[in-house]
C-alpha positions as MATLAB code, in Angstrom:
seq = 'MKAIKNSLFIFTAAAFLSAPLFAQAKPVASYVKATSGQEKTIFVEWEFPAKCEPKIQAIQLFRTKKPCASYQEIEGLNPIAQLDASKVSFTDTVSAPGDYFYAVLAQTTKGLYKIVIPGVNATAKGARPRISEKTSEPEIEKLENAKNAFEPTAENKIRNAPLPNPGALLGFNEGRARMSERSKKVARELGSKKARKPVEFKSPYFFEEDMFSPDGGDEYTLFECLRAGLAPKKYAESVGILQDFLSVHRSKATTERAQFYLGQSYYFCKDYEKAVRCFLTVQDAFPELSKQWIDSSLDLLTIN';
ca = [
      10.936  -25.218  -44.218;
       7.242  -25.958  -44.712;
       6.371  -23.604  -41.841;
       8.337  -20.794  -43.536;
       6.490  -21.373  -46.829;
       3.147  -21.365  -45.049;
       4.058  -18.081  -43.344;
       5.051  -16.569  -46.680;
       1.707  -17.571  -48.178;
      -0.264  -16.127  -45.258;
       1.668  -12.845  -45.452;
       1.195  -12.579  -49.224;
      -2.499  -13.419  -49.028;
      -3.018  -10.830  -46.295;
      -1.280   -8.161  -48.372;
      -3.455   -9.045  -51.362;
      -6.740   -9.012  -49.465;
      -5.938   -5.679  -47.826;
      -5.416   -3.913  -51.209;
      -8.312   -1.957  -52.752;
      -9.995   -4.117  -55.375;
     -12.417   -1.657  -56.875;
     -10.374    1.516  -57.451;
     -11.484    3.690  -60.355;
      -9.771    3.134  -63.687;
      -6.953    5.325  -64.935;
      -7.638    7.729  -67.852;
      -5.862    5.550  -70.430;
      -7.691    4.379  -73.548;
      -8.253    0.625  -73.523;
      -7.578    0.522  -77.276;
      -7.109    2.714  -80.343;
      -7.570    1.535  -83.931;
      -6.805    3.228  -87.255;
      -8.204    2.034  -90.595;
      -8.087    3.453  -94.121;
     -11.275    5.216  -95.166;
     -12.147    6.906  -98.413;
      -9.400    8.532 -100.469;
      -6.944   10.523  -98.328;
      -8.759    9.700  -95.056;
      -8.007    7.488  -92.059;
     -10.693    6.584  -89.551;
      -9.422    6.500  -85.949;
     -11.495    5.081  -83.088;
     -10.814    4.501  -79.384;
     -12.451    3.729  -76.068;
     -11.822    4.951  -72.515;
     -13.091    3.337  -69.286;
     -16.561    4.531  -68.252;
     -15.314    6.095  -65.004;
     -11.790    7.447  -64.647;
      -9.783    9.150  -61.943;
      -8.761   11.874  -62.576;
     -11.791   12.814  -64.703;
     -11.334   13.257  -68.464;
     -12.143   16.750  -69.780;
     -10.925   16.441  -73.376;
      -9.126   14.077  -75.720;
      -5.938   14.832  -77.635;
      -5.106   12.869  -80.784;
      -1.536   12.654  -82.099;
      -0.311   11.426  -85.489;
       3.193   10.103  -86.213;
       5.012    8.489  -89.134;
       6.430    5.661  -87.013;
       5.156    3.614  -84.055;
       5.179    5.551  -80.792;
       6.657    3.645  -77.823;
       6.526    6.346  -75.120;
       5.201    9.827  -74.398;
       8.689   11.316  -74.861;
       8.432   10.567  -78.593;
       5.419   12.878  -79.035;
       6.215   15.399  -76.282;
       7.253   18.084  -78.769;
       4.337   17.512  -81.158;
       1.042   19.371  -81.369;
      -2.067   17.183  -81.383;
      -3.822   17.011  -84.744;
      -7.116   17.348  -82.878;
      -8.465   18.150  -79.438;
     -11.945   16.722  -78.957;
     -14.716   16.559  -76.399;
     -14.349   13.817  -73.807;
     -17.440   12.114  -75.219;
     -15.881   11.586  -78.671;
     -14.902    8.018  -79.617;
     -13.695    8.529  -83.203;
     -12.124   10.995  -85.624;
     -11.642   11.055  -89.393;
      -8.166   12.278  -90.261;
      -7.345   13.682  -93.718;
      -3.807   13.222  -95.043;
      -2.241   14.101  -98.371;
       0.961   12.079  -98.609;
       1.236    8.299  -99.021;
       2.821    6.108  -96.364;
       1.940    4.566  -93.004;
       0.439    6.688  -90.233;
       0.308    5.878  -86.514;
      -1.868    7.423  -83.807;
      -1.856    7.937  -80.033;
      -4.838    9.135  -78.004;
      -4.302   10.853  -74.643;
      -6.672   12.217  -72.024;
      -6.677   15.839  -70.892;
      -7.822   15.507  -67.268;
      -8.698   17.776  -64.365;
      -5.048   17.381  -63.316;
      -3.569   18.046  -66.748;
      -2.559   15.832  -69.663;
      -2.214   12.169  -68.643;
       1.164   11.518  -70.245;
       1.042    7.757  -70.685;
       1.656    6.055  -74.045;
       1.488    2.257  -74.266;
       1.936    0.693  -77.737;
      -0.936   -1.571  -78.678;
      -3.153   -0.018  -75.989;
      -3.598    3.740  -76.451;
      -1.151    3.981  -79.375;
      -1.449    2.054  -82.636;
       1.280   -0.514  -83.224;
       0.230   -1.068  -86.849;
       0.266    1.730  -89.404;
      -2.742    2.786  -91.464;
      -2.046    3.540  -95.137;
      -4.397    6.043  -96.827;
      -5.793    5.486 -100.309;
      -4.147    8.163 -102.445;
      -4.643    8.198 -106.194;
      -1.508    7.878 -108.296;
      -2.856   10.784 -110.402;
      -2.304   13.197 -107.508;
       0.571   15.465 -108.552;
       3.319   16.713 -106.242;
       2.072   20.365 -106.371;
      -1.410   19.157 -105.475;
      -0.052   17.138 -102.538;
       1.832   20.193 -101.284;
      -1.290   22.334 -101.677;
      -3.393   19.820  -99.750;
      -0.794   19.590  -96.991;
      -0.714   23.377  -96.588;
      -4.505   23.464  -96.465;
      -4.503   20.717  -93.846;
      -2.031   22.574  -91.637;
      -4.161   25.731  -91.766;
      -7.504   24.057  -91.057;
     -10.190   25.888  -89.107;
     -12.086   24.353  -86.163;
     -15.242   22.520  -87.158;
     -18.447   22.391  -85.134;
     -18.776   18.669  -85.852;
     -15.558   17.654  -84.088;
     -15.129   20.752  -81.905;
     -11.428   20.953  -82.719;
      -9.373   23.736  -81.210;
      -6.197   24.934  -82.888;
      -3.166   23.925  -80.836;
      -0.471   26.547  -80.212;
       2.578   26.621  -82.455;
       5.889   25.279  -81.123;
       8.101   27.832  -79.412;
      10.730   29.560  -81.626;
      13.531   27.602  -79.957;
      11.989   24.332  -81.115;
      11.550   25.618  -84.671;
      15.112   26.926  -84.933;
      16.752   23.987  -83.189;
      17.907   25.926  -80.098;
      16.337   23.564  -77.598;
      18.822   20.728  -78.058;
      21.349   22.211  -75.664;
      18.962   23.935  -73.269;
      19.600   23.738  -69.552;
      17.600   21.140  -67.678;
      16.101   21.454  -64.229;
      17.676   19.429  -61.463;
      15.571   16.836  -59.679;
      15.521   19.066  -56.581;
      14.237   22.023  -58.632;
      11.527   19.850  -60.197;
      10.404   18.732  -56.745;
      10.217   22.323  -55.491;
       8.304   23.379  -58.631;
       5.769   20.589  -58.177;
       5.214   21.599  -54.560;
       4.789   25.264  -55.482;
       2.370   24.439  -58.274;
       0.072   22.328  -56.146;
      -2.069   23.337  -53.197;
      -2.205   19.760  -52.006;
       0.766   17.559  -51.312;
       0.953   14.581  -53.666;
      -0.171   11.380  -52.004;
       2.776    8.981  -52.088;
       2.296    5.981  -54.349;
       2.661    2.711  -52.498;
       5.267    0.430  -54.066;
       3.955   -3.115  -54.229;
       5.625   -6.242  -52.827;
       6.195   -9.427  -54.846;
       3.129  -11.628  -55.146;
       3.283  -15.417  -55.573;
       0.394  -17.701  -56.446;
      -0.305  -20.464  -53.941;
       0.527  -23.237  -56.417;
       4.026  -21.799  -56.899;
       4.959  -21.703  -53.208;
       5.748  -25.400  -52.963;
       8.024  -27.474  -55.152;
       5.864  -29.540  -57.570;
       6.774  -33.076  -58.621;
       7.648  -32.128  -62.184;
       6.471  -30.709  -65.490;
       5.938  -27.040  -66.333;
       4.983  -26.237  -62.729;
       8.340  -27.488  -61.459;
      10.233  -25.538  -64.150;
       8.348  -22.357  -63.282;
       9.051  -22.936  -59.567;
      12.779  -23.164  -60.336;
      12.592  -20.002  -62.468;
      11.040  -18.100  -59.556;
      13.576  -19.462  -57.107;
      16.416  -18.294  -59.358;
      15.087  -14.815  -60.108;
      11.973  -13.234  -58.622;
      12.049  -14.853  -55.159;
      15.612  -13.674  -54.281;
      14.745  -10.261  -55.809;
      17.120  -10.596  -58.756;
      14.666   -8.760  -60.954;
      16.815   -8.123  -64.033;
      17.818  -11.794  -64.099;
      14.183  -12.769  -63.561;
      13.160  -10.955  -66.765;
      15.561  -13.066  -68.860;
      14.708  -16.320  -67.054;
      10.958  -15.877  -67.513;
      11.339  -14.797  -71.137;
      13.245  -18.045  -71.788;
      10.527  -19.990  -69.994;
       7.807  -18.367  -72.121;
       9.727  -18.944  -75.365;
       8.807  -22.644  -75.109;
       5.216  -23.880  -75.410;
       3.788  -24.360  -71.911;
       0.418  -25.211  -70.424;
      -2.107  -22.361  -70.393;
      -2.134  -22.035  -66.584;
       1.646  -21.877  -66.175;
       1.956  -19.510  -69.146;
      -0.501  -17.069  -67.565;
       1.253  -17.165  -64.188;
       4.680  -16.785  -65.816;
       3.427  -13.782  -67.795;
       2.176  -12.229  -64.552;
       5.544  -12.846  -62.880;
       7.276  -11.293  -65.915;
       5.121   -8.194  -65.409;
       6.242   -8.065  -61.770;
       9.893   -8.410  -62.830;
       9.548   -5.424  -65.182;
       7.707   -3.522  -62.429;
      10.560   -3.983  -59.957;
      13.055   -3.048  -62.702;
      11.023    0.216  -62.951;
      10.113   -0.526  -66.573;
       6.456    0.254  -65.926;
       5.289    0.402  -69.555;
       6.409   -3.181  -70.231;
       4.939   -4.216  -66.900;
       1.534   -2.841  -67.904;
       1.654   -4.729  -71.210;
       2.315   -8.016  -69.381;
      -0.484   -7.453  -66.878;
      -2.897   -6.540  -69.691;
      -2.272   -9.902  -71.404;
      -3.474  -11.794  -68.301;
      -6.217   -9.466  -67.093;
      -8.874  -11.983  -68.166;
      -7.210  -14.719  -66.076;
      -6.539  -12.514  -63.015;
      -8.842   -9.468  -63.415;
      -8.754   -7.905  -59.944;
      -5.112   -8.745  -59.273;
      -3.997   -7.434  -62.668;
      -5.955   -4.211  -62.122;
      -4.077   -3.510  -58.878;
      -0.682   -3.933  -60.546;
      -1.718   -1.959  -63.643;
      -2.961    0.939  -61.489;
       0.233    0.944  -59.431;
       2.390    0.790  -62.591;
       0.525    3.713  -64.169;
       0.801    5.773  -60.978;
       4.550    5.176  -60.783;
       4.939    5.832  -64.521;
       3.127    9.162  -64.102;
       5.364   10.488  -61.331;
       8.689    9.271  -62.785;
];
């Protein structure tokens, strides 16, 4: 039994060491923050990695009235601003009270990078503008109309986004025909001169300290959790088991490893957005390893 465990460790270590450790970052903002400014304004700021692949050409900023959990929730919206890639902030002007949420996406050399991760490149907490109670309803409507018809400014280099198609405005798109998966594949091949490089699907990774049964404590409990879920590839069950494990206060080391295993469980369940969130929480503890799994998750999220 010990020989089998040793072989498993050697195989896992070899797979880890053979993976690229210094791949360029993905064009996803590392954070976005929105705070109330002067009356009727909200200050939005963000940051992208210094070097991204594919390269960022412009930045699109979206505004919503509720938290955005995925790109599908803003797919039909026009960005409120399209900015130079060098921009790191924008002052938004609103006219109605309430909470506002923002998502910042990169327009790259390969098109819009359609990844939205709450708490990362989309605000999870709303920003509420300061609007005077004296503002009348007609004035609010007038301000809103003026906002919708704004002209590009040299300061922010904003370009007007195209209007939605008539079908979207009139509600005809709800029952529109959808392309089959085969048609989508053919369209992608026709629209690209180069064949897409297949994304390598990762194999489960186990830390050395979790490959042998400990004497007791949190380490033993985590070992049993892995043996019941992740190790036999029962990934859906593993998500629930690890969530239960993390619901109780554990030592810092076991908590970090359990969070990493939870990210793997989501990854193998093909829930790549939740996987990325888990890996981001432990990137300080396992920087290079987390980066590999984040990059793979983002690649798979992009093509699915």
